[in-house]
XYZ file of C-alpha atoms in Angstrom:
445
model
C -64.935 95.887 38.111
C -62.263 93.155 37.860
C -63.208 89.520 37.968
C -61.691 87.082 40.460
C -59.220 85.581 38.017
C -57.794 88.953 37.077
C -57.510 90.011 40.723
C -55.665 86.809 41.544
C -53.209 87.335 38.713
C -52.659 91.026 39.362
C -54.410 94.242 38.557
C -53.206 94.238 34.948
C -53.870 90.599 34.063
C -51.198 88.369 32.518
C -49.672 87.300 29.222
C -51.932 84.867 27.428
C -49.132 82.748 25.977
C -45.448 82.001 26.306
C -44.749 83.456 22.854
C -46.664 86.599 23.653
C -44.436 87.045 26.687
C -41.223 86.323 24.769
C -42.115 88.674 21.918
C -42.945 91.449 24.382
C -39.589 90.903 26.108
C -37.739 90.798 22.782
C -39.514 94.036 21.879
C -38.153 95.617 25.030
C -34.627 94.296 24.431
C -34.389 95.152 20.715
C -33.678 98.846 20.604
C -31.421 101.491 19.148
C -28.298 99.837 20.544
C -28.906 96.822 18.294
C -29.229 99.069 15.256
C -26.772 101.919 15.622
C -24.098 100.434 17.903
C -23.810 96.645 17.506
C -22.893 96.634 13.753
C -20.022 99.056 14.333
C -18.704 97.260 17.411
C -18.894 93.884 15.710
C -16.608 95.081 12.939
C -14.421 97.392 15.000
C -13.569 94.886 17.729
C -12.625 91.804 15.800
C -15.400 90.886 13.380
C -16.491 87.293 13.940
C -13.975 87.099 16.812
C -16.070 89.682 18.692
C -18.985 87.258 18.618
C -17.129 84.838 20.897
C -17.108 87.059 24.014
C -20.421 88.656 22.990
C -22.308 85.355 22.790
C -20.637 84.167 25.977
C -21.886 87.220 27.857
C -25.333 87.059 26.226
C -25.724 83.504 27.488
C -24.505 84.411 30.975
C -26.730 87.478 31.304
C -29.741 85.708 29.861
C -29.287 82.582 31.966
C -28.854 84.114 35.421
C -29.554 87.841 34.949
C -32.660 88.184 32.820
C -34.206 85.108 34.407
C -33.707 86.583 37.882
C -35.634 89.733 36.970
C -38.462 87.729 35.453
C -38.543 85.485 38.514
C -38.683 88.213 41.182
C -41.487 89.903 39.249
C -43.481 86.668 39.079
C -42.777 85.844 42.729
C -43.863 89.299 43.917
C -46.757 89.473 41.407
C -45.875 93.126 40.969
C -43.241 95.322 39.340
C -40.188 97.290 40.411
C -41.116 98.883 43.744
C -43.213 95.999 45.003
C -40.602 93.437 43.969
C -37.874 95.159 45.961
C -40.156 95.390 48.975
C -40.448 91.593 48.793
C -36.644 91.276 48.589
C -35.901 93.601 51.500
C -38.857 93.085 53.839
C -36.961 90.796 56.256
C -33.746 92.792 56.169
C -32.799 95.161 58.976
C -32.093 97.680 56.207
C -35.652 97.401 54.940
C -36.188 101.174 54.678
C -32.919 101.690 52.804
C -33.892 98.965 50.335
C -37.264 100.602 49.694
C -35.634 103.967 48.987
C -32.949 102.518 46.697
C -35.667 100.598 44.848
C -36.750 103.887 43.292
C -33.428 104.257 41.447
C -34.026 101.483 38.862
C -37.490 102.948 38.292
C -36.016 106.407 37.730
C -33.664 104.725 35.255
C -36.605 103.304 33.287
C -38.358 106.674 33.179
C -35.097 108.407 32.263
C -34.380 106.102 29.342
C -37.996 106.420 28.185
C -37.716 110.213 28.279
C -34.614 110.295 26.082
C -35.821 107.489 23.840
C -39.086 109.284 23.117
C -37.137 112.247 21.728
C -34.877 110.089 19.553
C -37.757 107.947 18.269
C -39.469 111.231 17.433
C -36.534 111.954 15.134
C -37.047 108.507 13.591
C -40.738 109.244 13.012
C -39.838 112.550 11.359
C -37.301 110.785 9.133
C -39.964 108.256 8.163
C -42.304 111.105 7.241
C -39.513 112.794 5.284
C -38.804 109.544 3.426
C -42.466 109.041 2.557
C -42.978 112.617 1.336
C -39.574 112.962 -0.292
C -38.563 115.887 1.941
C -35.572 113.932 3.254
C -34.346 113.459 -0.325
C -34.600 117.138 -1.285
C -31.902 118.344 1.082
C -28.781 117.000 2.726
C -29.301 114.454 5.478
C -27.290 116.650 7.845
C -29.535 119.635 7.176
C -32.739 117.599 7.555
C -31.517 116.106 10.818
C -30.358 119.445 12.251
C -33.809 120.971 11.723
C -35.227 118.662 14.402
C -32.380 118.623 16.888
C -32.305 122.182 18.170
C -34.053 123.533 21.268
C -37.757 122.619 21.068
C -37.032 121.394 17.560
C -39.062 118.187 17.590
C -42.120 118.911 19.713
C -44.716 117.610 17.240
C -42.859 114.332 16.651
C -42.043 113.992 20.330
C -45.728 114.348 21.220
C -46.712 111.927 18.456
C -44.457 109.170 19.824
C -45.617 109.664 23.393
C -49.210 109.736 22.145
C -48.860 106.427 20.283
C -47.244 104.846 23.339
C -49.954 106.209 25.601
C -52.724 104.780 23.398
C -51.104 101.350 23.538
C -50.713 101.495 27.315
C -54.092 103.119 28.028
C -55.884 99.921 28.910
C -56.800 97.855 31.942
C -54.975 94.762 30.701
C -51.521 93.658 29.584
C -53.280 91.884 26.697
C -52.841 94.930 24.460
C -49.075 94.921 24.988
C -49.053 91.257 23.988
C -51.152 91.878 20.856
C -48.990 94.813 19.758
C -45.786 92.818 20.309
C -47.128 89.859 18.298
C -47.585 92.183 15.325
C -44.635 94.562 15.688
C -41.790 92.153 16.393
C -42.412 89.750 13.486
C -42.783 92.847 11.294
C -39.384 94.093 12.476
C -37.644 90.837 11.522
C -39.413 90.576 8.166
C -38.635 94.173 7.174
C -34.994 93.979 8.205
C -34.589 90.614 6.468
C -36.003 92.207 3.301
C -33.489 95.052 3.548
C -30.645 92.600 4.185
C -31.468 90.769 0.931
C -31.522 94.062 -0.991
C -28.186 95.145 0.453
C -26.641 91.813 -0.550
C -26.878 92.839 -4.221
C -25.227 96.242 -3.830
C -21.875 96.495 -5.641
C -18.981 96.284 -3.202
C -21.128 95.058 -0.324
C -18.748 92.131 0.162
C -16.323 94.497 1.910
C -18.952 95.100 4.554
C -19.328 91.383 5.155
C -15.557 91.107 5.449
C -15.555 93.930 8.002
C -18.238 92.158 9.994
C -17.331 88.511 9.799
C -13.677 87.922 8.953
C -12.301 87.137 12.393
C -9.452 89.251 13.705
C -8.317 86.797 16.353
C -5.727 89.155 17.781
C -8.610 91.338 18.998
C -9.369 88.709 21.637
C -6.081 89.663 23.286
C -7.274 93.252 23.758
C -9.185 94.076 26.944
C -11.370 96.612 25.119
C -12.870 93.849 22.976
C -14.063 92.003 26.064
C -15.241 95.160 27.796
C -17.295 96.319 24.808
C -18.719 92.844 24.197
C -19.737 92.644 27.840
C -21.334 96.085 27.815
C -23.120 95.524 24.512
C -24.551 92.182 25.678
C -25.623 93.515 29.069
C -27.428 96.623 27.887
C -28.879 94.916 24.834
C -30.884 92.562 27.061
C -32.395 95.470 29.031
C -31.203 94.195 32.397
C -31.925 97.375 34.311
C -33.381 96.100 37.577
C -36.782 97.399 36.502
C -38.361 96.853 33.068
C -38.118 93.090 32.811
C -39.342 92.682 36.382
C -42.755 94.033 35.453
C -43.097 91.642 32.511
C -42.213 88.792 34.857
C -45.095 89.904 37.089
C -47.475 89.176 34.200
C -46.156 85.649 33.594
C -48.010 82.499 34.672
C -46.485 79.977 37.093
C -46.466 77.159 34.540
C -43.930 78.884 32.286
C -40.237 77.974 32.340
C -38.534 81.293 33.061
C -34.951 80.253 32.310
C -36.008 78.819 28.952
C -37.938 82.006 28.118
C -34.927 84.133 29.121
C -32.586 82.240 26.830
C -35.055 82.474 23.941
C -35.355 86.229 24.509
C -31.551 86.447 24.404
C -31.430 84.446 21.170
C -33.969 86.597 19.321
C -32.359 89.802 20.548
C -29.027 88.591 19.172
C -30.643 87.707 15.834
C -32.047 91.245 15.649
C -28.587 92.705 16.237
C -27.054 90.496 13.553
C -29.820 91.390 11.085
C -29.111 95.074 11.702
C -25.435 94.484 11.006
C -26.276 92.670 7.759
C -28.313 95.654 6.605
C -26.118 98.550 7.631
C -22.418 97.723 7.243
C -22.491 96.114 3.761
C -24.407 99.175 2.538
C -21.925 101.536 4.214
C -18.965 99.833 2.526
C -20.759 99.588 -0.804
C -20.779 103.364 -1.052
C -17.330 103.903 0.419
C -18.589 105.585 3.592
C -16.523 105.448 6.764
C -18.200 103.082 9.270
C -19.432 104.813 12.379
C -22.005 104.408 15.161
C -24.682 106.328 17.031
C -27.133 108.927 15.691
C -24.846 109.909 12.819
C -25.098 106.376 11.417
C -28.881 106.223 11.530
C -29.818 109.782 10.615
C -26.957 110.847 8.329
C -25.177 107.832 6.843
C -28.107 105.497 6.147
C -30.315 108.156 4.458
C -27.390 109.135 2.214
C -27.114 105.509 1.126
C -30.807 105.234 0.263
C -30.554 108.393 -1.831
C -28.139 106.580 -4.122
C -30.092 103.396 -4.847
C -33.151 102.657 -6.981
C -36.427 102.919 -5.063
C -34.488 104.599 -2.275
C -37.596 106.226 -0.805
C -39.265 102.845 -0.416
C -36.248 101.303 1.280
C -35.815 104.344 3.515
C -39.441 104.015 4.622
C -38.951 100.314 5.373
C -35.811 101.065 7.366
C -37.358 103.806 9.496
C -40.565 101.805 10.049
C -38.374 98.990 11.383
C -36.493 101.334 13.722
C -39.778 102.916 14.803
C -41.137 99.476 15.727
C -38.012 98.660 17.746
C -38.200 102.004 19.541
C -41.877 101.902 20.429
C -41.773 98.322 21.744
C -38.877 99.363 23.992
C -40.773 102.454 25.150
C -43.785 100.327 26.051
C -41.705 98.300 28.489
C -39.995 101.318 30.067
C -43.267 103.092 30.699
C -44.996 99.894 31.806
C -42.481 99.549 34.644
C -43.324 103.049 35.847
C -47.079 102.679 35.376
C -47.335 99.431 37.320
C -45.251 100.768 40.201
C -47.377 103.922 40.462
C -50.491 101.747 40.493
C -49.074 99.514 43.196
C -47.563 102.270 45.356
C -50.331 104.857 45.244
C -53.372 102.654 44.530
C -54.433 104.617 41.473
C -55.994 103.407 38.230
C -53.814 102.197 35.385
C -55.030 104.916 33.042
C -54.224 107.638 35.557
C -50.772 106.137 36.152
C -50.163 106.012 32.381
C -51.136 109.658 31.968
C -48.919 110.754 34.877
C -45.934 108.819 33.506
C -46.289 110.248 30.001
C -46.739 113.808 31.299
C -43.679 113.595 33.551
C -41.617 112.289 30.645
C -42.788 115.052 28.315
C -42.333 117.771 30.937
C -38.677 116.790 31.267
C -38.065 115.805 27.659
C -39.346 119.009 26.101
C -36.273 120.790 27.489
C -33.909 118.107 26.170
C -34.783 118.094 22.469
C -31.454 119.660 21.569
C -29.147 116.862 20.389
C -26.405 117.872 22.809
C -28.816 118.063 25.756
C -30.452 114.695 25.181
C -27.019 113.176 24.628
C -25.747 114.392 28.003
C -28.967 113.315 29.696
C -28.813 109.813 28.212
C -25.145 109.511 29.172
C -26.041 110.297 32.783
C -28.872 107.767 32.809
C -27.007 104.966 31.031
C -23.637 105.432 32.751
C -24.821 106.066 36.305
C -28.498 105.356 36.968
C -29.227 102.231 34.910
C -26.041 100.298 35.805
C -26.601 101.113 39.477
C -30.149 99.810 39.137
C -28.846 96.587 37.611
C -26.337 96.131 40.448
C -29.000 96.861 43.046
C -31.343 94.379 41.390
C -28.734 91.607 41.225
C -27.710 92.039 44.873
C -31.320 92.342 46.041
C -32.367 89.136 44.288
C -29.391 86.849 44.828
C -28.161 88.056 48.229
C -30.897 89.954 50.094
C -33.782 87.705 49.040
C -31.421 84.757 48.815
C -30.655 81.971 46.384
C -33.117 79.486 47.885
C -36.162 81.716 47.476
C -35.332 82.885 43.985
C -34.457 79.357 42.845
C -37.781 78.140 44.221
C -39.485 80.570 41.861
C -37.198 79.730 38.954
C -37.960 76.027 39.381
C -41.688 76.640 38.880
C -42.637 75.453 35.417
C -39.492 73.354 34.956
C -39.422 69.586 34.463
C -36.103 69.381 36.315
C -34.706 71.568 39.060
C -31.921 74.006 38.246
C -28.435 72.516 38.480
C -26.318 73.421 41.515
C -23.956 75.408 39.305
C -26.714 77.966 38.640
C -26.505 79.680 42.035
C -22.701 79.574 41.983
C -22.602 81.353 38.616
C -25.315 83.802 39.675
C -23.783 84.826 42.992
C -20.075 84.613 42.283
C -19.852 85.448 38.576
C -22.927 87.407 37.523
C -23.260 89.745 40.512
C -19.544 90.736 40.511
C -19.737 91.330 36.745
C -22.680 93.736 37.179
C -20.534 95.698 39.645
C -17.635 95.608 37.180
C -19.901 96.905 34.399
C -20.900 99.840 36.595
C -17.250 100.680 37.325
C -16.071 100.223 33.736
C -18.932 102.399 32.500
C -17.572 105.236 34.615
C -13.999 104.648 33.426
C -14.889 104.332 29.732
C -17.703 106.918 29.933
C -20.161 104.329 28.682
C -19.822 100.776 27.392
C -23.389 100.016 26.346
């Protein structure tokens, strides 16, 4: 039976500290996009010049986007579905708002379903690195063994099982404890790899690729589009996942400050990934690329060619595994909390239902082509729509006064007047633009 303090703060309790909250949010934001996409885009779209629009968009999305999702969660004291009910309850389109509120939640479950499969491949690669199996055959052959129909069931189940064990609790305290261990470990391991890569012969070409600015790239629209998409999706602004973490945050915390710190540490993770991957790629004369081929084919081939390659491969895949699982925790947490709130069921039952639904769908998507098409659908259509719906719901349906009232809780000074102007007339239109550009480009994040 829950005590009075826990009931007051919500059925799942709350984060015990500001840093616990930030690390959990960073864990959600740091994912595969930081590792297999950012390094390539940084070099491909202007090197250091790419960082100018990227950092600009990171600041914008963190300042008024991420903070809005945290704030509506804290104001509603509940996650996705309950938060949108709060936004739409006084609107004449109340019923429409409630129905559309399911779409961001479907997006969270959809991403979790595809992610679980891919992180299963990571777990298998870690096992292959530890046992040496990955080094006894070509990386392409090892990868293909797991990416056929029903090709990764054991690893898929293992990842969902680990996630379930973390989430199978009556309190958010376990998420906080796991994040406090996993996220520092991620940074330490990747920093260690970055130092090792620094001493590879020819690695300087990778640093040139990444950081010599190609200023002319700033004149190309694609540079700005890709920087915008990378920044937006990297921060996990989906209209769902970050809302539930906001619901577990105390009133004394400064949400805008926490949002900007989350953005900063997510950016550092992306830069660390770039410092590990691209110098190593250039050191061995491999063509720079992105996506699964980079992580499962290119990187293992590099480790095969260096001393203590098995050790470094294990460190790399442990780091990616950490990033993947912390992201999965957030995606499933959004679904679990909403099921609890909507259907008045126990947390453990909601966790089991969420995991089983994900596995029941995911088991038929283990083929690389199938999961790729599924993730494209979710990330091009469902998630961006959820982000647009969230932005409009918070800043227009709920209204700037009510959301700013929540954002001002925990601050020494009230938000400047420019905040609502930027939020309503810059941020919200940009979320709509991201949705449209995603359709045109067939994905920008």
